[in-house]
């Protein structure tokens, strides 16, 4: 390669380096992180008046750029390319006499805009007109907004000029500008359709269409993935020459290795637990003027457009009960005259934070939990909070407890318990975070099947009561199927929570005894209370010592890690000559690997009934570990999937639960496949 560089080449190289540095230091969404070599080579040859003007002329492409806002975040490059290409095809069909195309685009993964550089400046108005007039929407139903790139460039120049003329002003970071832009974009009138699209995305589909969509997801996203993962594990073992080859299990050889039963839906979408954020609802006097400053109204509701867009009323959502909407109206009226402001998530100042409502139409009870920042030592104007807190708390309790919440064709419900919760952190408190009881009962009573349960403020309970009855009946049926004699069967309720599943099985006569395990001590205390309330004898700590067989007990609830308890409890149950069945109902993260290892290693557990709230995620991972061939880390005979029953606990949404049954392969079945 030659080492000599002529004067014109050196000049061009200098311009290119300076231009790249200028672009790299830019923070506006209109500027590109890289410049194509083709564009550089052609543009450097243009006449130059001055170094500054040359850089601006050669590297400012804003006149050929279009910025499209409200696109989905974290889109894959392939998806973005397909989206932009579809716009170009539509424009080409509309203007066949023009050669319409784009040069490149830039889509930051974490941002909701895409910057498109067109081939020619004349194409930009056509693209802007097409997107805005056709009211194109993203996957969540929000309208796309297209603007010329020159507007963003002008904004940047204005910001730069202001910073130059005001030496005392601190430079605005790219993150700060993005926050300001997103805040401005979010503070706009929110339609009822947007609220429903966010909270209940399937609200426009019929019941049959919702079932079909979820059924497809359960088959392809859950059952087929599990089978594929287990088969992949067999192929990996085949490639491992150090190990003896293991033949594919016979149950995996069919076309439909896992048969997914028809989905069963809850008869109503109504929730028995709702959480709302305190904030401001932005009211626009003239919706046609973008520059109109909205009126901030203290309110409580859903943050449909994020923390920057304020709160929206939940009344249009079909899964929110009418009594809950009435409570929201009462709190809105209270906030209008309260000297304590709602909490601002952005600046972390304010007082009122979150309102949680639990309701039961069966027992006609309602629990209200108000979360707020500490009145002293909290965030914001602490002195004002201390001055008004006691009076405002008493006034809010009076407003809540005096109301009669009307029900359709039924007698009204009244608030039966009120709690307040102080929290000064930035995110959300853990379930065991303390609460202060200020009115009425300390728990809410709910009837479920033949049982009734006491629900404390932080306890987990299925949010759809009617759907929970369907779900639990499925579990009871799966347990009864392997119970020749209920009195000789012991149920291990792993991740038992407040004991709802285990106590239901016991009440239905599916098992003779229940041992529930959960890491949460408050949940275990609730489970013991529920056992006594339903007429069962709880094994006390004293019963754990000495001869347990002489003690009469129905249930035992232990606050500990399941892997630390199961082996010990199985050893105790052997002395009573009991058979075992396990039910697991983990959180969305699924079971800990040590729990899976313990379940596999204990050969006396012949059946596992897995209740999953994340069937396309953690259930796929856990099922793979239960069904794959034995290994040093996961010993014991593998399981096979004998039933998969999806339950639509959350109509109008994308979520679905799965009840999956695992039966352990016998030695004979393993011999056949070896």
XYZ file of C-alpha atoms in Angstrom:
674
model
C 0.000 0.000 0.000
C 1.363 3.400 -0.928
C 2.502 5.642 1.910
C 2.105 8.919 -0.051
C -1.106 10.950 0.276
C -1.821 13.892 -1.984
C -3.322 17.153 -0.730
C -6.884 16.511 -1.903
C -6.989 13.098 -0.281
C -5.725 14.477 2.994
C -8.355 17.200 2.934
C -11.099 14.681 2.308
C -9.907 12.465 5.145
C -9.856 15.391 7.512
C -13.416 16.296 6.681
C -14.569 12.734 7.090
C -12.995 12.378 10.524
C -14.404 15.704 11.680
C -17.855 14.822 10.381
C -17.927 11.437 12.115
C -16.909 13.016 15.404
C -19.627 15.625 15.043
C -22.231 12.954 14.496
C -21.000 10.756 17.332
C -21.265 13.598 19.824
C -24.798 14.467 18.777
C -27.723 13.540 20.995
C -30.629 14.376 18.686
C -32.617 11.439 17.242
C -32.209 12.978 13.781
C -28.449 12.391 13.676
C -26.875 9.138 12.597
C -24.214 7.187 14.520
C -22.485 6.244 11.248
C -22.228 7.704 7.746
C -22.090 5.523 4.667
C -18.841 5.652 2.651
C -20.765 6.186 -0.574
C -22.370 9.365 0.715
C -19.051 10.614 2.080
C -17.149 10.163 -1.151
C -19.676 12.023 -3.259
C -20.266 14.859 -0.858
C -16.640 15.710 -0.107
C -16.131 16.699 -3.722
C -18.568 19.637 -3.450
C -17.105 23.146 -3.278
C -16.231 24.383 0.168
C -16.756 27.920 1.429
C -15.558 27.402 4.997
C -14.757 24.497 7.284
C -17.861 25.028 9.419
C -20.252 25.411 6.499
C -18.726 22.392 4.787
C -19.349 20.168 7.775
C -22.933 21.363 8.099
C -23.604 20.948 4.378
C -21.940 17.546 4.134
C -23.200 16.005 7.327
C -26.618 17.558 8.060
C -29.120 15.183 6.429
C -32.136 16.499 8.358
C -33.863 17.754 5.215
C -34.070 14.142 3.988
C -35.105 12.658 7.298
C -38.498 11.655 8.691
C -38.977 10.846 12.376
C -41.809 8.437 13.218
C -42.831 8.392 16.891
C -44.776 5.789 18.924
C -43.232 2.730 17.263
C -42.695 -0.259 19.542
C -39.625 -0.350 21.747
C -37.070 -3.180 21.497
C -38.065 -4.088 17.933
C -35.709 -6.462 16.178
C -33.845 -5.053 13.196
C -35.685 -7.499 10.943
C -39.064 -6.244 12.196
C -38.090 -2.601 11.736
C -36.830 -3.277 8.213
C -40.079 -5.015 7.312
C -42.137 -2.134 8.756
C -40.246 0.591 6.871
C -40.259 -1.468 3.662
C -44.048 -1.841 3.872
C -44.399 1.943 4.024
C -42.208 2.313 0.955
C -44.270 -0.267 -0.958
C -47.505 1.504 -0.055
C -46.089 4.841 -1.222
C -44.825 3.301 -4.444
C -48.300 1.949 -5.199
C -49.825 5.353 -4.497
C -47.258 7.215 -6.624
C -46.255 4.783 -9.408
C -44.608 7.541 -11.424
C -42.066 8.263 -8.656
C -39.127 6.125 -7.597
C -39.640 6.106 -3.814
C -37.073 4.506 -1.549
C -35.124 5.129 1.628
C -31.396 5.208 2.130
C -31.195 3.971 5.712
C -32.917 4.083 9.077
C -31.963 4.180 12.725
C -34.042 2.653 15.546
C -32.558 2.842 19.083
C -33.804 -0.317 20.865
C -34.940 1.406 24.051
C -36.673 4.318 22.295
C -40.068 4.570 20.615
C -39.028 6.387 17.451
C -37.377 5.502 14.160
C -35.402 7.944 11.988
C -35.682 7.280 8.242
C -33.335 8.938 5.730
C -35.041 9.098 2.335
C -33.233 9.037 -1.020
C -34.529 12.473 -1.914
C -35.927 15.399 0.044
C -39.145 15.429 -2.031
C -40.079 11.985 -0.689
C -40.303 13.134 2.943
C -43.650 14.972 2.728
C -45.191 11.973 0.963
C -44.151 9.588 3.752
C -45.289 11.998 6.495
C -48.653 12.480 4.798
C -49.148 8.721 4.326
C -48.445 7.837 7.970
C -50.439 10.673 9.542
C -53.467 10.626 7.227
C -53.898 6.846 7.362
C -53.541 6.912 11.174
C -51.224 3.920 11.253
C -50.972 2.234 14.654
C -48.451 0.107 16.509
C -49.204 -3.315 17.977
C -50.701 -1.770 21.104
C -53.110 0.459 19.232
C -51.278 3.779 19.593
C -51.213 6.033 16.531
C -47.883 6.683 14.824
C -46.862 10.325 14.392
C -44.489 11.317 11.573
C -42.585 14.615 11.583
C -39.875 16.178 9.391
C -36.344 15.720 10.617
C -35.750 19.452 10.243
C -37.980 20.140 13.268
C -35.729 18.065 15.504
C -32.651 19.696 13.971
C -34.055 23.175 14.596
C -34.825 22.228 18.194
C -31.253 21.133 18.656
C -29.895 24.369 17.226
C -32.164 26.392 19.518
C -30.976 24.398 22.518
C -27.379 24.902 21.470
C -27.860 28.639 21.012
C -29.501 28.942 24.411
C -26.642 27.081 26.042
C -24.090 29.314 24.295
C -25.799 32.548 25.387
C -26.362 31.404 28.964
C -23.018 30.421 30.483
C -24.647 29.569 33.816
C -26.960 26.918 32.371
C -25.884 23.306 32.678
C -25.746 21.290 29.439
C -28.788 19.115 28.831
C -27.935 15.428 28.535
C -29.347 13.167 25.858
C -31.255 11.214 28.506
C -32.826 14.407 29.867
C -33.909 15.502 26.397
C -35.408 12.093 25.668
C -37.330 12.210 28.959
C -38.626 15.697 28.169
C -39.680 14.660 24.670
C -41.397 11.486 25.874
C -43.126 13.425 28.658
C -44.481 15.964 26.200
C -45.626 13.214 23.830
C -47.305 11.225 26.626
C -49.276 14.161 28.004
C -52.095 14.117 25.509
C -55.775 13.193 25.529
C -56.126 9.435 26.072
C -59.078 7.766 24.367
C -61.242 5.065 25.913
C -60.018 2.694 23.214
C -56.395 3.238 24.289
C -57.256 2.470 27.906
C -58.978 -0.777 26.942
C -56.155 -1.740 24.578
C -53.654 -1.348 27.405
C -55.578 -3.023 30.237
C -57.637 -5.565 28.258
C -55.877 -5.977 24.881
C -58.298 -8.670 23.632
C -61.482 -6.725 24.395
C -62.426 -6.405 20.726
C -62.316 -10.191 20.152
C -65.268 -12.476 20.766
C -65.051 -15.163 23.462
C -64.412 -17.852 20.836
C -61.702 -15.765 19.160
C -59.987 -15.217 22.500
C -60.077 -18.938 23.248
C -58.665 -19.777 19.816
C -55.816 -17.291 20.212
C -54.877 -18.570 23.661
C -55.260 -22.208 22.653
C -52.792 -21.719 19.812
C -50.368 -20.085 22.218
C -50.673 -22.951 24.709
C -49.991 -25.546 22.001
C -47.147 -23.802 20.177
C -45.694 -21.737 22.998
C -45.931 -24.340 25.750
C -46.560 -27.993 24.800
C -44.548 -28.087 21.573
C -41.651 -26.188 23.160
C -41.451 -28.657 26.045
C -41.313 -31.629 23.671
C -38.714 -29.906 21.493
C -36.526 -29.091 24.501
C -36.647 -32.648 25.871
C -35.821 -34.125 22.454
C -32.943 -31.682 22.159
C -31.591 -33.005 25.456
C -31.628 -36.534 24.045
C -29.671 -35.373 20.987
C -27.108 -33.725 23.245
C -26.670 -37.016 25.126
C -26.193 -38.868 21.864
C -23.318 -36.536 20.950
C -21.673 -37.139 24.306
C -19.488 -40.190 23.649
C -18.602 -40.552 27.304
C -22.162 -41.500 28.192
C -24.233 -44.519 27.351
C -26.803 -43.780 24.670
C -30.341 -43.268 25.993
C -33.193 -44.062 23.646
C -35.980 -41.553 23.182
C -38.883 -42.209 25.518
C -41.856 -43.809 23.798
C -44.244 -41.032 24.868
C -42.139 -38.550 22.897
C -42.319 -40.483 19.612
C -45.888 -39.651 18.605
C -47.053 -36.758 16.465
C -48.776 -35.166 19.467
C -46.627 -36.113 22.432
C -48.545 -33.715 24.696
C -52.279 -33.422 24.124
C -53.603 -30.037 25.199
C -57.224 -30.201 26.293
C -59.761 -27.550 25.294
C -59.327 -24.325 27.191
C -61.823 -23.599 29.967
C -62.684 -19.952 30.623
C -63.779 -18.218 33.791
C -67.473 -17.284 33.557
C -66.714 -13.614 34.278
C -63.709 -11.340 33.665
C -64.269 -9.364 36.889
C -61.264 -9.079 39.202
C -61.448 -9.306 42.984
C -58.221 -7.309 43.392
C -57.353 -4.035 41.644
C -54.375 -1.721 42.055
C -54.378 1.929 41.000
C -51.731 4.653 41.025
C -52.223 8.098 42.446
C -51.212 10.850 40.065
C -52.633 13.565 37.865
C -55.193 13.326 35.114
C -54.441 15.811 32.340
C -57.495 17.637 31.063
C -57.202 19.469 27.751
C -59.479 22.429 27.068
C -58.767 22.332 23.338
C -57.698 18.915 22.083
C -56.962 20.292 18.615
C -54.119 22.485 19.878
C -50.895 20.615 20.514
C -49.397 23.536 22.438
C -52.288 23.775 24.874
C -51.088 23.389 28.461
C -53.270 20.744 30.158
C -54.975 21.190 33.513
C -53.583 18.841 36.199
C -56.299 17.153 38.254
C -55.307 14.922 41.227
C -56.752 11.484 40.577
C -56.284 7.736 40.912
C -56.340 5.207 38.077
C -54.240 3.409 35.449
C -51.031 4.824 33.984
C -51.906 3.894 30.412
C -49.218 5.990 28.701
C -46.612 5.533 31.436
C -45.693 7.711 34.384
C -45.330 10.795 32.173
C -48.865 10.599 30.795
C -50.722 10.726 34.096
C -53.556 8.457 35.222
C -56.660 7.385 33.317
C -60.067 6.381 34.634
C -60.665 2.576 34.773
C -64.418 2.760 34.209
C -64.307 1.640 30.562
C -62.515 -1.643 31.333
C -64.823 -4.651 31.366
C -62.814 -6.513 34.038
C -63.142 -3.778 36.687
C -66.197 -4.229 38.972
C -68.669 -1.369 39.340
C -68.098 -1.139 43.094
C -64.389 -0.563 42.439
C -65.162 2.266 39.999
C -67.386 3.865 42.634
C -64.504 3.824 45.123
C -62.256 5.441 42.515
C -64.804 8.245 42.107
C -64.915 8.773 45.870
C -61.142 9.008 46.142
C -60.981 11.393 43.155
C -63.432 13.699 44.918
C -61.354 13.458 48.109
C -58.115 14.342 46.300
C -59.684 17.461 44.777
C -59.702 19.106 48.219
C -56.717 17.382 49.840
C -53.635 19.515 50.643
C -51.450 16.412 50.258
C -50.348 15.904 46.627
C -50.144 12.616 44.704
C -46.727 11.014 44.409
C -44.681 12.022 41.341
C -42.841 8.980 40.019
C -40.434 11.080 37.950
C -39.270 13.513 40.639
C -40.029 11.214 43.620
C -41.969 13.823 45.552
C -45.526 13.780 46.834
C -47.563 11.781 49.332
C -50.336 9.469 47.983
C -48.876 6.537 46.038
C -51.013 3.427 45.422
C -54.531 2.254 46.249
C -55.241 -1.494 46.388
C -58.827 -2.738 46.531
C -59.941 -6.271 47.406
C -63.641 -7.091 47.058
C -65.878 -10.128 47.550
C -69.416 -10.136 46.216
C -69.979 -13.501 47.916
C -69.290 -12.286 51.435
C -70.097 -8.624 50.691
C -66.782 -7.348 52.019
C -64.290 -4.779 50.750
C -60.730 -4.065 51.856
C -58.908 -0.816 51.019
C -55.116 -0.419 51.309
C -53.670 3.083 50.861
C -49.919 3.325 50.277
C -48.228 6.663 50.960
C -44.812 8.141 51.634
C -43.797 8.610 55.288
C -45.342 11.798 56.704
C -41.995 12.600 58.306
C -38.608 11.717 56.920
C -40.173 10.920 53.551
C -39.889 12.655 50.202
C -41.008 16.120 49.189
C -42.383 18.779 51.549
C -42.114 16.832 54.784
C -43.410 19.609 57.052
C -46.648 19.921 55.051
C -47.186 16.170 55.204
C -46.793 16.044 58.982
C -49.132 18.988 59.435
C -52.014 17.513 57.420
C -51.507 13.740 57.574
C -53.587 12.824 60.636
C -56.568 14.953 59.606
C -56.462 13.785 55.979
C -56.176 10.132 56.946
C -59.222 10.421 59.208
C -61.163 12.258 56.488
C -60.326 9.634 53.865
C -61.357 6.785 56.184
C -64.630 8.574 56.850
C -65.279 9.004 53.112
C -64.545 5.336 52.372
C -66.508 3.784 55.217
C -69.604 5.966 54.830
C -70.182 4.963 51.218
C -72.579 2.281 50.025
C -71.230 0.642 46.891
C -74.125 -0.257 44.617
C -74.192 -3.619 42.815
C -76.272 -4.579 39.794
C -79.487 -6.237 41.004
C -78.138 -6.767 44.501
C -77.729 -5.119 47.871
C -74.867 -2.634 48.281
C -71.417 -3.450 49.674
C -69.643 -1.411 52.340
C -65.940 -1.060 53.093
C -65.195 -3.497 55.915
C -61.492 -2.829 56.492
C -58.986 -0.050 55.797
C -55.188 -0.201 55.987
C -52.473 2.391 55.449
C -48.943 1.528 54.384
C -45.896 3.788 54.632
C -43.240 3.282 51.973
C -40.409 5.661 51.142
C -38.656 3.557 48.512
C -38.548 4.201 44.789
C -40.011 0.951 43.429
C -42.622 -1.308 45.079
C -42.524 -2.763 48.609
C -42.341 -6.552 49.149
C -45.576 -8.386 50.085
C -44.490 -8.670 53.721
C -43.966 -4.901 54.090
C -45.873 -3.824 57.234
C -49.284 -2.163 57.078
C -51.229 -0.183 59.673
C -54.777 -1.305 60.419
C -57.038 1.726 60.951
C -60.596 0.471 60.499
C -62.789 -2.642 60.639
C -61.711 -6.260 60.168
C -58.090 -7.267 59.787
C -58.824 -9.714 56.947
C -61.235 -10.142 54.076
C -63.272 -13.355 53.930
C -63.814 -15.104 50.596
C -65.732 -18.302 49.824
C -64.181 -20.710 47.362
C -65.882 -24.040 46.778
C -66.557 -25.689 50.133
C -63.935 -23.572 51.908
C -63.777 -20.012 53.115
C -60.480 -18.161 53.412
C -59.211 -15.214 55.431
C -57.149 -12.931 53.178
C -54.705 -10.499 54.774
C -53.564 -7.319 52.966
C -50.346 -8.762 51.528
C -51.521 -12.334 50.927
C -51.672 -13.859 47.455
C -55.099 -14.949 46.283
C -56.341 -15.714 42.777
C -57.742 -12.493 41.288
C -60.716 -14.222 39.633
C -62.807 -16.086 42.208
C -64.989 -18.011 39.745
C -61.943 -18.939 37.662
C -60.096 -20.117 40.778
C -62.905 -22.579 41.536
C -62.499 -24.091 38.065
C -58.725 -24.228 38.450
C -58.811 -25.843 41.887
C -61.406 -28.414 40.829
C -59.032 -29.522 38.072
C -56.298 -29.992 40.665
C -58.664 -31.992 42.902
C -59.599 -34.273 39.982
C -55.925 -34.868 39.077
C -55.100 -35.751 42.701
C -58.112 -38.039 43.121
C -57.127 -39.977 39.992
C -54.106 -41.464 41.818
C -55.736 -41.797 45.234
C -57.049 -45.313 45.819
C -57.541 -44.451 49.483
C -57.684 -40.795 50.451
C -56.787 -41.415 54.091
C -53.493 -43.027 53.022
C -52.482 -40.178 50.689
C -50.375 -37.212 51.741
C -50.273 -34.073 49.596
C -47.151 -31.941 49.428
C -48.359 -28.418 48.641
C -45.195 -26.695 47.390
C -45.368 -22.890 47.247
C -48.628 -23.224 49.167
C -49.145 -19.527 49.913
C -52.206 -19.191 52.156
C -53.032 -22.898 51.756
C -55.935 -22.565 49.305
C -55.105 -25.551 47.065
C -54.118 -27.969 49.831
C -57.127 -27.146 51.987
C -59.456 -27.464 48.996
C -58.087 -30.947 48.242
C -58.493 -31.889 51.892
C -62.050 -30.542 52.041
C -62.980 -32.382 48.825
C -61.712 -35.689 50.258
C -58.930 -36.096 47.712
C -56.216 -36.667 50.366
C -55.951 -37.521 54.036
C -53.227 -35.075 55.056
C -51.508 -31.987 53.681
C -48.014 -30.625 54.244
C -47.700 -27.095 52.856
C -44.375 -25.366 52.314
C -43.748 -21.712 51.494
C -40.853 -19.371 52.071
C -43.155 -16.547 53.218
C -43.828 -16.594 56.949
C -46.878 -14.255 56.753
C -48.425 -16.553 54.128
C -47.859 -19.595 56.346
C -49.538 -17.843 59.277
C -52.539 -17.121 57.038
C -52.573 -20.775 55.940
C -52.697 -21.990 59.538
C -55.519 -19.553 60.288
C -57.448 -20.771 57.230
C -56.975 -24.404 58.227
C -58.470 -23.791 61.658
C -61.312 -21.722 60.169
C -62.236 -24.660 57.928
C -62.266 -27.182 60.783
C -58.874 -28.867 60.371
C -56.291 -29.698 63.022
C -52.925 -28.035 62.474
C -49.755 -29.807 63.501
C -47.954 -27.589 65.987
C -44.218 -27.202 66.393
C -44.337 -29.393 69.499
C -45.746 -32.230 67.405
C -42.579 -32.230 65.321
C -40.624 -33.633 68.239
C -40.652 -37.272 69.254
C -43.317 -39.722 68.080
C -45.412 -37.962 65.435
C -47.534 -41.010 64.618
C -49.381 -40.724 67.925
C -50.447 -37.185 67.211
C -53.646 -36.455 65.322
C -53.310 -33.734 62.730
C -54.720 -32.892 59.307
C -52.393 -30.220 57.993
C -48.888 -28.941 58.605
C -47.648 -25.639 57.202
C -43.938 -24.910 57.278
C -42.203 -21.594 56.514
C -38.988 -22.734 54.833
C -37.444 -23.566 51.498
C -39.114 -26.586 49.928
C -35.834 -28.394 49.238
C -34.984 -28.170 52.945
C -38.305 -29.621 54.083
C -39.455 -32.216 51.528
C -36.925 -34.930 52.314
C -37.499 -34.569 56.046
C -41.292 -34.663 55.683
C -41.129 -37.668 53.354
C -39.099 -39.507 55.990
C -41.789 -38.790 58.596
C -44.590 -39.876 56.253
C -42.872 -43.185 55.519
C -43.322 -44.121 59.159
C -47.089 -43.780 58.674
C -46.976 -45.798 55.440
C -48.476 -42.955 53.395
C -48.406 -42.475 49.621
C -47.370 -39.148 48.119
C -48.597 -36.676 45.538
C -47.248 -33.162 45.004
C -48.919 -29.949 43.862
C -46.734 -26.978 42.928
C -48.045 -23.460 42.309
C -44.962 -21.230 41.926
C -44.714 -17.563 41.031
C -43.968 -16.472 37.455
C -40.271 -17.254 37.899
C -41.067 -20.942 38.330
C -39.486 -23.472 40.695
C -35.979 -23.211 42.051
C -33.620 -25.794 40.550
C -33.081 -27.339 43.970
C -36.845 -27.897 44.345
C -36.949 -29.635 40.958
C -33.981 -31.766 41.933
C -35.649 -32.758 45.220
C -38.920 -33.678 43.492
C -37.087 -35.865 40.986
C -34.869 -37.531 43.570
C -37.754 -38.616 45.853
C -39.047 -41.683 44.017
C -42.090 -42.039 46.269
C -43.601 -38.959 44.592
C -45.383 -40.581 41.654
C -47.385 -37.585 40.421
C -46.841 -33.840 40.294
C -49.683 -31.451 39.466
C -48.112 -28.200 38.274
C -50.242 -25.024 38.317
C -48.472 -22.419 36.189
C -49.236 -18.741 35.691
C -46.411 -18.528 33.124
C -46.949 -21.535 30.841
C -44.920 -20.219 27.900
C -41.981 -19.247 30.108
C -41.018 -20.882 33.393
C -43.259 -23.943 32.895
C -41.367 -24.837 29.704
C -38.052 -24.709 31.578
C -39.274 -26.651 34.615
C -41.074 -29.299 32.553
C -37.924 -29.903 30.529
C -35.924 -30.624 33.691
C -38.638 -32.957 35.029
C -38.935 -34.930 31.772
C -35.332 -35.152 30.567
C -33.208 -38.290 31.227
C -31.654 -38.676 34.662
C -28.320 -37.009 35.278
C -25.961 -36.422 38.167
C -27.596 -33.071 38.887
C -31.175 -34.297 38.380
C -31.306 -37.931 39.518
C -34.336 -40.181 39.680
C -36.679 -41.522 37.020
C -37.968 -38.896 34.636
C -41.603 -37.815 34.430
C -43.943 -37.795 31.461
C -46.729 -35.310 30.784
C -50.096 -37.058 31.004
C -52.443 -34.056 30.843
C -52.333 -30.356 29.998
C -55.400 -28.265 30.781
C -55.331 -24.505 30.090
C -57.613 -22.295 32.177
C -58.468 -18.775 31.034
C -58.417 -17.002 34.385
C -58.022 -13.600 32.749
C -60.540 -13.068 29.933
C -59.908 -10.042 27.691
C -56.137 -10.286 28.310
C -53.284 -12.340 26.840
C -52.663 -14.253 30.066
C -53.661 -17.852 30.694
C -52.955 -20.493 33.360
C -52.043 -24.128 32.791
C -52.669 -27.201 34.943
C -50.127 -29.799 33.795
C -49.845 -33.314 35.246
C -46.513 -35.179 35.425
C -46.391 -38.932 36.169
C -43.112 -40.659 36.975
C -41.921 -43.276 34.490
C -41.714 -46.768 35.979
C -38.664 -48.989 35.717
C -40.537 -51.142 33.201
C -41.258 -48.146 30.976
C -37.611 -47.159 31.109
C -36.510 -50.698 30.171
C -38.743 -50.652 27.096
C -37.113 -47.470 25.790
C -33.547 -48.555 26.604
